[in-house]
Short mmCIF file of C-alpha atoms in Angstrom, two decimals:
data_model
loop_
_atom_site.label_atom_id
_atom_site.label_comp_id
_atom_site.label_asym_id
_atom_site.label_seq_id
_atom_site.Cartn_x
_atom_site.Cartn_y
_atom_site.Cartn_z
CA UNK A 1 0.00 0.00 0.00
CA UNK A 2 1.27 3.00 -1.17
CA UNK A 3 1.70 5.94 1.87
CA UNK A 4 -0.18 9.49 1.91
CA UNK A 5 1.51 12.78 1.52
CA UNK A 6 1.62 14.29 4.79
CA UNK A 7 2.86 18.01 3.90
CA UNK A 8 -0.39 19.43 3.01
CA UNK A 9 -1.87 17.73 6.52
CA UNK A 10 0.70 19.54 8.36
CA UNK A 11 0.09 22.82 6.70
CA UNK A 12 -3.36 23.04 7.60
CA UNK A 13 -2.64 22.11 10.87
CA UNK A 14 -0.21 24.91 11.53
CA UNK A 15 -2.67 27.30 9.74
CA UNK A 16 -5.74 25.90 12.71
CA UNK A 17 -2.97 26.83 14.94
CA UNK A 18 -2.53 29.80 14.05
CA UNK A 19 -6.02 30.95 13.92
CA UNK A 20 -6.76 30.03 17.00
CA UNK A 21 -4.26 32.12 18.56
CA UNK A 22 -4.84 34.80 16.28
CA UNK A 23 -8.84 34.79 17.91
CA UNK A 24 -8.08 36.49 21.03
CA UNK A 25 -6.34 39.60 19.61
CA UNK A 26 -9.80 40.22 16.91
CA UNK A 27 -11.76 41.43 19.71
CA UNK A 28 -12.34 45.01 21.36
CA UNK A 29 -9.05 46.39 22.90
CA UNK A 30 -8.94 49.29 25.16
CA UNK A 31 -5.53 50.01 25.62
CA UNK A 32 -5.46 52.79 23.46
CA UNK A 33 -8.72 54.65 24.47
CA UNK A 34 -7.17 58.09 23.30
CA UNK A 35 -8.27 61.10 24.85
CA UNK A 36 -11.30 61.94 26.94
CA UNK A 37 -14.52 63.27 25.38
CA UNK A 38 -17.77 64.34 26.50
CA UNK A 39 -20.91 64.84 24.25
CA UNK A 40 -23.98 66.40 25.09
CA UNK A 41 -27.69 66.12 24.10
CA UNK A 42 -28.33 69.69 23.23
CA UNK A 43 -25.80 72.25 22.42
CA UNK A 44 -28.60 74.86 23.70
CA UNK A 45 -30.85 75.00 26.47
CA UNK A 46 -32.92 76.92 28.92
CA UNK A 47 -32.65 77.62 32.63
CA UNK A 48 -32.93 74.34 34.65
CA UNK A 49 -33.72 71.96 31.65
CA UNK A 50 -31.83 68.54 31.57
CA UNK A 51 -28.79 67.94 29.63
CA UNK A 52 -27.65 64.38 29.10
CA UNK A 53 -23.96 63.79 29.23
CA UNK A 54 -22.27 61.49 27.72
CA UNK A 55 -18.19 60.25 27.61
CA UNK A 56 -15.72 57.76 26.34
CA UNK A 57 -12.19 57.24 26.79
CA UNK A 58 -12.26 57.73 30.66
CA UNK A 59 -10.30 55.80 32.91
CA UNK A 60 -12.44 52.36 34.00
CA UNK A 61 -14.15 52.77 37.46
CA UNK A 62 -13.07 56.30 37.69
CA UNK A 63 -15.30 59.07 39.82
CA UNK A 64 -16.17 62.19 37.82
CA UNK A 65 -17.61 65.12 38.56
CA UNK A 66 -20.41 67.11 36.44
CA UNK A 67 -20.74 70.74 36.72
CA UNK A 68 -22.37 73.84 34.34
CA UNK A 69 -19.73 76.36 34.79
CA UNK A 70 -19.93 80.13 33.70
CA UNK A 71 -16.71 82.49 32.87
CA UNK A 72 -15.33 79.41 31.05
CA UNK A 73 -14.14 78.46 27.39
CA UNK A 74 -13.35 75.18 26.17
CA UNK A 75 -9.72 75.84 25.17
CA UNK A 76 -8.56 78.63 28.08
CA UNK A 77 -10.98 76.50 31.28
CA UNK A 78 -12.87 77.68 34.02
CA UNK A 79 -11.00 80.32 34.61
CA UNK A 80 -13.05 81.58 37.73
CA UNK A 81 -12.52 78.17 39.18
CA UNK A 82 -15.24 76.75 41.20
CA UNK A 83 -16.13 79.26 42.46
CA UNK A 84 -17.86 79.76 38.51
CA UNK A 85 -19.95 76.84 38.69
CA UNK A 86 -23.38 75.63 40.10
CA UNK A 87 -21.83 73.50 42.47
CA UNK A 88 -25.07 72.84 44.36
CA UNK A 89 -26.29 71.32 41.39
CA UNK A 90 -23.18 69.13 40.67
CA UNK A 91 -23.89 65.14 39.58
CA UNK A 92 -20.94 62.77 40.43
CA UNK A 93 -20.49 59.50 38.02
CA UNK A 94 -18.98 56.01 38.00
CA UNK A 95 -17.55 55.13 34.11
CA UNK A 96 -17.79 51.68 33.49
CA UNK A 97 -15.21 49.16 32.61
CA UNK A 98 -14.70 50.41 29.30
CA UNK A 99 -14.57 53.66 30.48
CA UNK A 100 -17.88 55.50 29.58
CA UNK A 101 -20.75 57.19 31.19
CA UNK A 102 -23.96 58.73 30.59
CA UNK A 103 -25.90 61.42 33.13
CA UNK A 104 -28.53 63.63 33.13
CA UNK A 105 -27.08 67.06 34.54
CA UNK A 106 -29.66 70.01 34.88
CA UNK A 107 -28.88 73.36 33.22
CA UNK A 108 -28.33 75.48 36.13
CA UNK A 109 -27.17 79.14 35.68
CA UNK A 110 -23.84 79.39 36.97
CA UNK A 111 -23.10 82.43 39.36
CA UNK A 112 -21.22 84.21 36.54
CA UNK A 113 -22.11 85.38 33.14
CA UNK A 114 -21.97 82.86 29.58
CA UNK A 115 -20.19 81.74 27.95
CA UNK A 116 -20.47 78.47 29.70
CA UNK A 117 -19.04 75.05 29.65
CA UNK A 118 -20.34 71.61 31.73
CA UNK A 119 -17.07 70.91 32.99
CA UNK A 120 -16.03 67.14 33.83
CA UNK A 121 -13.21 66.26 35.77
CA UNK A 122 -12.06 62.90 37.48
CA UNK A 123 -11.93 63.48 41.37
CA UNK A 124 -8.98 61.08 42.12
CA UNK A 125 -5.95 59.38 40.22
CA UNK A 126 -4.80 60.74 37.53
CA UNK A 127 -6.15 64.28 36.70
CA UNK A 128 -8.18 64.82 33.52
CA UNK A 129 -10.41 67.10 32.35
CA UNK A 130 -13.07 68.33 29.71
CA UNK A 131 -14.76 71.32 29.14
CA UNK A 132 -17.66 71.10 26.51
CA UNK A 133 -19.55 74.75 25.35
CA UNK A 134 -22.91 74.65 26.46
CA UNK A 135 -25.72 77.96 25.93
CA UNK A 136 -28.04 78.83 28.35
CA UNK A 137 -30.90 80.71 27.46
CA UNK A 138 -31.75 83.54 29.39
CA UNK A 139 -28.65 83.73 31.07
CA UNK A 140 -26.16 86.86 30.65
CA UNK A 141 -23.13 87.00 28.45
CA UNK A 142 -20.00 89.20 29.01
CA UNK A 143 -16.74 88.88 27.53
CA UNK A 144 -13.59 86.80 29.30
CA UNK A 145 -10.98 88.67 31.67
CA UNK A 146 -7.65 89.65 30.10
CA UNK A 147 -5.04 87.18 31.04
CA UNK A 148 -1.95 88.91 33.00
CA UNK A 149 0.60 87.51 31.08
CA UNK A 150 1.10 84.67 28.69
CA UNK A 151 0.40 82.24 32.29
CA UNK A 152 3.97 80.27 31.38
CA UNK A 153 4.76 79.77 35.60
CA UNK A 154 6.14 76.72 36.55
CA UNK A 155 6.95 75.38 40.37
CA UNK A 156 10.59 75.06 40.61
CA UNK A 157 10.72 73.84 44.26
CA UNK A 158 8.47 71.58 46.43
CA UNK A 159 6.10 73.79 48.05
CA UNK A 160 5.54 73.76 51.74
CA UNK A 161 3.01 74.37 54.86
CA UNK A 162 4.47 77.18 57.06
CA UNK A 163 2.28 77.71 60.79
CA UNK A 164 1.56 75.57 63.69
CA UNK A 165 -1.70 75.27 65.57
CA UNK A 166 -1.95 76.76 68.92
CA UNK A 167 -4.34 76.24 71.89
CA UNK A 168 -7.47 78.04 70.43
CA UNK A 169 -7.36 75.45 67.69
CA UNK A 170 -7.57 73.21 70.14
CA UNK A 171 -10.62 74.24 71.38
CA UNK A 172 -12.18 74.25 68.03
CA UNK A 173 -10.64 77.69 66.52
CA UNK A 174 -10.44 77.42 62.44
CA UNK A 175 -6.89 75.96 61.91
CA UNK A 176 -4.45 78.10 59.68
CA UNK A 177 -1.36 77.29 57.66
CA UNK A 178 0.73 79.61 54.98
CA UNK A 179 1.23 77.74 51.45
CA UNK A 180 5.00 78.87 50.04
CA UNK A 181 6.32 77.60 47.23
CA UNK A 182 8.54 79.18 44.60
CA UNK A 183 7.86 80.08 40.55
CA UNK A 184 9.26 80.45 37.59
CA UNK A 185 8.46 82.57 34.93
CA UNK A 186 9.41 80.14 31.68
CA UNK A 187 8.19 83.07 29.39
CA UNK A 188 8.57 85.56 26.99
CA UNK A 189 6.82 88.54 29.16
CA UNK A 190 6.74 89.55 32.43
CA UNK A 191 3.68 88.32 34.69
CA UNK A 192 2.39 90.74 36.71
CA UNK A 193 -0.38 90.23 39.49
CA UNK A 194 -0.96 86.60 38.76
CA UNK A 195 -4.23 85.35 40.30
CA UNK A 196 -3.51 81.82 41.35
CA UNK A 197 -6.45 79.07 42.63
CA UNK A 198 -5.99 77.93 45.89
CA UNK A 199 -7.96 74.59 46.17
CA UNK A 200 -8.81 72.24 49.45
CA UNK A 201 -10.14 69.02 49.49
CA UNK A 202 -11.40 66.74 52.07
CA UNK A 203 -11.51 62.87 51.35
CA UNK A 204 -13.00 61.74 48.34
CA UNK A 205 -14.77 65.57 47.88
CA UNK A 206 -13.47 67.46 44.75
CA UNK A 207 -11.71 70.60 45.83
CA UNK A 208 -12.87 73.96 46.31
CA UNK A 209 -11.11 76.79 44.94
CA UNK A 210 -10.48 80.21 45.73
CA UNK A 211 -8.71 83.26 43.93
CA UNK A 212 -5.57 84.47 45.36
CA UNK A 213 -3.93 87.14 43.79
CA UNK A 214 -0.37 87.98 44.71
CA UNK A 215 1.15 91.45 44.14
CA UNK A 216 4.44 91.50 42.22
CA UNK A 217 5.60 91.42 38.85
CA UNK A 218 7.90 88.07 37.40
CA UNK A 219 10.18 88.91 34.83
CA UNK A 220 11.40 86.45 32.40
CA UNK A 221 13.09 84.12 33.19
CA UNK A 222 13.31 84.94 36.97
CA UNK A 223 11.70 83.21 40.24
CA UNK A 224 9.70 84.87 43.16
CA UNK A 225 8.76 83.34 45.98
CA UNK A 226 5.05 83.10 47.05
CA UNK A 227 3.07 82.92 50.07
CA UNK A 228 -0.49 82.15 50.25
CA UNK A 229 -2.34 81.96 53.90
CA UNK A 230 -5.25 80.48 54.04
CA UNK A 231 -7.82 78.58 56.94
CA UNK A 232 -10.41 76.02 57.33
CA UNK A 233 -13.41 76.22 58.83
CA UNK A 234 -13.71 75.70 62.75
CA UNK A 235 -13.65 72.81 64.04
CA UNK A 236 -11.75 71.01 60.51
CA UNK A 237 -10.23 67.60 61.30
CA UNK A 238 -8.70 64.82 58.94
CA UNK A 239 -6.54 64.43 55.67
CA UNK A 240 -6.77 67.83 53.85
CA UNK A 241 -5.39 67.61 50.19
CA UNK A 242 -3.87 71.62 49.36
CA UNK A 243 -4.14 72.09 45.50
CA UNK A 244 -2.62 74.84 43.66
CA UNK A 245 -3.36 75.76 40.35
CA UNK A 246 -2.75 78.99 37.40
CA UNK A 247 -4.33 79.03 34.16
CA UNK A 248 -6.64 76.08 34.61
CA UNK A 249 -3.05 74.16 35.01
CA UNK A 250 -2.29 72.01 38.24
CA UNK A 251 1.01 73.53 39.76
CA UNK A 252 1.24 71.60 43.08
CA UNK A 253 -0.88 69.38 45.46
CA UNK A 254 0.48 69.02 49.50
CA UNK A 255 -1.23 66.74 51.66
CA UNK A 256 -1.94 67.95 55.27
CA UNK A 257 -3.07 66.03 58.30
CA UNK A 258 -5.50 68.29 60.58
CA UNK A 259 -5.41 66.75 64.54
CA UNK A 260 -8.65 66.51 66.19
CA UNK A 261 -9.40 69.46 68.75
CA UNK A 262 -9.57 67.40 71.75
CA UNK A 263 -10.38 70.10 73.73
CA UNK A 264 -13.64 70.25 72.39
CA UNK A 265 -14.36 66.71 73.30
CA UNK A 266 -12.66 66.92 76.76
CA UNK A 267 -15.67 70.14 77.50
CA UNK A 268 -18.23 68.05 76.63
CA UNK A 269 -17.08 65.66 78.65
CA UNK A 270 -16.61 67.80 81.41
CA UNK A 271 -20.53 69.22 80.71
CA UNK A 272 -21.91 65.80 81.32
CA UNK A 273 -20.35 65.55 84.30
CA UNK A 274 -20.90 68.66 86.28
CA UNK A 275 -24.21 69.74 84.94
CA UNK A 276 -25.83 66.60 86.19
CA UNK A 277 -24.14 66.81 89.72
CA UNK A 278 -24.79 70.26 89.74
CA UNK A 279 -28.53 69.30 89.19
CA UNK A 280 -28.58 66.55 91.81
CA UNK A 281 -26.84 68.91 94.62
CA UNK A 282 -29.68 71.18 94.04
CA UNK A 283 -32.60 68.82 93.84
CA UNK A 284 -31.55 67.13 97.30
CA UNK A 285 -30.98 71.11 98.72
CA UNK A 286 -34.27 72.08 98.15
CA UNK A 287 -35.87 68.50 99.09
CA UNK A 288 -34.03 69.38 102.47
CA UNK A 289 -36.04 72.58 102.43
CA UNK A 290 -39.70 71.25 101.99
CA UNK A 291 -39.21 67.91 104.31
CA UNK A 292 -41.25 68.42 107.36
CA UNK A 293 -39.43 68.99 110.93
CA UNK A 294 -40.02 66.35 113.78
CA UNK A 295 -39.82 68.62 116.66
CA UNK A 296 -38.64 65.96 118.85
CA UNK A 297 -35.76 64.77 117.29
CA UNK A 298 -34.71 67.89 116.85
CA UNK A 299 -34.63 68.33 120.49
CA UNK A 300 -32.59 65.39 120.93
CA UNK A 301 -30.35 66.14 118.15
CA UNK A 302 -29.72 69.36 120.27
CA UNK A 303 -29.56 68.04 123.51
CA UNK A 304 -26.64 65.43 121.90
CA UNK A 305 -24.72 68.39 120.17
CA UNK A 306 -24.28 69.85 123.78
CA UNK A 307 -23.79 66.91 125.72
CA UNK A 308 -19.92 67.09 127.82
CA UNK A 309 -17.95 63.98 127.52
CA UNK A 310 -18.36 61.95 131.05
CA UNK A 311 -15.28 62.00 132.25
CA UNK A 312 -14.90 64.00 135.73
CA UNK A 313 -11.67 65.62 135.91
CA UNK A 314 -10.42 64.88 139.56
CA UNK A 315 -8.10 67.87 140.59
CA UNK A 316 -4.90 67.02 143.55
CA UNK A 317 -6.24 68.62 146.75
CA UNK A 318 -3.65 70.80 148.07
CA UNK A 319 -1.77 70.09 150.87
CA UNK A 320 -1.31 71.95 154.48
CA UNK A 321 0.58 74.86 154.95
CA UNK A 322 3.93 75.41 156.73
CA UNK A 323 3.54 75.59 160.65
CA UNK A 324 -0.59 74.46 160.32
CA UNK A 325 -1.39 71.09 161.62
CA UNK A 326 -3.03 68.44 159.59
CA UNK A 327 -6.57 67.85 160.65
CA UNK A 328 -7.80 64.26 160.86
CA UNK A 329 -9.88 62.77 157.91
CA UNK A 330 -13.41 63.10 158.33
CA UNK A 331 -15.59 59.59 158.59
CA UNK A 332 -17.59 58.80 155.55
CA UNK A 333 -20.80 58.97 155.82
CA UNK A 334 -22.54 55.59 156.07
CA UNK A 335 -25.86 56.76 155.64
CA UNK A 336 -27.73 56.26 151.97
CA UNK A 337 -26.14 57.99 149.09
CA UNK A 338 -27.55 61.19 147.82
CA UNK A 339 -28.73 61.87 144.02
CA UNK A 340 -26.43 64.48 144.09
CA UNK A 341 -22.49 64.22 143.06
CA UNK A 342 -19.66 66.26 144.17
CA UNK A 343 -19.26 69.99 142.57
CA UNK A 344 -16.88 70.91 140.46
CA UNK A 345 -14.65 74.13 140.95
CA UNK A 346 -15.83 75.97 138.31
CA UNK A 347 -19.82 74.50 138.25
CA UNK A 348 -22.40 75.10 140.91
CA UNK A 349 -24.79 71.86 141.61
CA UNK A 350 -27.82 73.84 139.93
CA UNK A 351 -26.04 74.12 136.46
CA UNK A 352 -23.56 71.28 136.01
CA UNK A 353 -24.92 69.18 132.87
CA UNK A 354 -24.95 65.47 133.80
CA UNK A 355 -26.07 63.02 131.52
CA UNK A 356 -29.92 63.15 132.98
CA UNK A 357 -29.83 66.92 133.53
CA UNK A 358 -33.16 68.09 131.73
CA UNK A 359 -32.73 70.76 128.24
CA UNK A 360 -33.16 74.12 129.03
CA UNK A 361 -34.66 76.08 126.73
#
């Protein structure tokens, strides 16, 4: 019997092979989501109505934050920070695991004027952020701020928090700190007056931010150092994240760990502890007041205040004097004994107090 080729067997075997390792890498990769986006439902809408907004290319399981933003532009930010946005209408979103998301954020007029942007931003890990133009109708319109500047500062040293907390801020007093860090101007023109965004965060909250404009001019190509002071409200305790930021670009971020003020526990403490003595001593004072009197044992109880220990002090009788004989001792008397005892020196019989000697009022 003659034998069969085996080359073209082994040829299609290699080719199953290879298909079937080839299977794996023909479905959906996301390892090269790109950049960000957001889309929205309507490019226009009125005061209040609800947007729905959509993204892809976010970072799987990532938190995001949703806000309708006034003072803002797409390319240049919010450049008002936070403090340009509706923040009490906010919406916060999950992405999924391929990294998109879809939520229904109402059109709420920022506190300043159009144009206007919903502004998206992740809230932890890595920092990214979109800014999509969005009209609201009925709402006012006024031009951008002039930037100071072309905004080219860079940190060129780790920044630091300057301050300690004394014994107020102990007891509850807002604690303080001072924010220094030092910056560059990597520009062509001087910077003058820069208005930097001073942002704190609590947790797993997004930051708030605050202008803070510091007087001075950077030339370029020179460094200034900057201080920023700054508090949080009374009573603050926990991990605080510091966030500073110019041009809608993240400069720096400094943790900060704000102790409890034990004092204010310690007082409360304290309250529950003396207020309900305090209470007690003057419930059982004035139960003292209204208990009826038992004249009798009040008596006694007087009569046993004034009673004299009964112990008879027995004085030495003095003896006889120098040329004066001693006169014999006088017989007892063996008749019955009297009810009355011997006098003291300094008591009379009527008004020595015995043990059965009646009170005298």
């Amino acid at each position: 019997m003659k034998p069969r080729p085996r080359g073209p067997a082994l040829v299609l075997l290699l080719l199953g092979l290879l298909g079937l390792l080839a299977l794996p890498m023909a479905g959906p990769s996301y390892a090269d989501a790109g950049k960000p986006t957001v889309a929205l439902s309507k490019a226009e809408a009125a005061k209040g109505a609800d947007v729905t907004v959509t993204g892809q290319g976010w970072q799987p399981h990532a938190l995001l934050m949703l806000l309708v933003c006034g003072q803002s532009d797409p390319d240049k930010g919010v450049i008002g920070g936070t403090n340009s946005c509706s923040n009490a209408d906010g919406q916060a979103v999950t992405t999924d695991g391929k990294g998109s998301f879809s939520k229904v954020l109402p059109a709420a007029p920022p506190p300043r004027p159009c144009p206007c942007v919903v502004h998206v931003a992740t809230v932890q890990g890595e920092q990214a952020v979109v800014d999509t133009e969005l009209k609201i109708t009925g709402h006012p319109v006024a031009p951008l701020p002039t930037a100071t500047g072309d905004g080219k500062l860079a940190v060129l040293a780790e920044p630091r928090l300057d301050g300690s907390s004394s014994l107020l801020t102990w007891f509850g007093a807002p604690p303080s700190r001072t924010l220094v860090f030092t910056v560059g101007n990597l520009g062509s023109a001087p910077v003058k007056d820069p208005v930097f965004q001073l942002g704190t965060s609590h947790g797993v909250f997004a930051p708030q931010w605050e202008d803070r404009q510091w007087k001075g001019t950077i030339q370029p190509g020179r460094k200034a150092e900057v201080k920023i002071d700054f508090e949080l409200s009374a009573g603050a305790h926990g991990d605080y994240q510091i966030s500073l930021q110019y041009a809608n670009k993240l400069l720096a971020t400094e943790p900060w760990g704000v102790d409890r003020p034990w004092g204010v526990t310690f007082f409360w403490v304290l309250l529950c502890l003396v207020v309900p003595a305090a209470v007690f001593r003057i419930g059982m004072a004035v139960v003292d007041r209204l208990r009826p009197r038992d004249p009798k044992r009040a008596g006694q109880a007087r009569h046993r205040g004034m009673r004299l220990p009964d112990v008879t002090v027995r004085l030495p009788k003095p003896g006889p004097r120098p040329g004066e004989r001693k006169k014999p001792p006088a017989e007892p008397d063996q008749g019955p004994q009297s009810g009355t005892t011997a006098a003291l020196p300094w008591f009379t019989p009527d008004s020595a107090p015995t043990e059965n000697h009646p009170n005298r009022s």
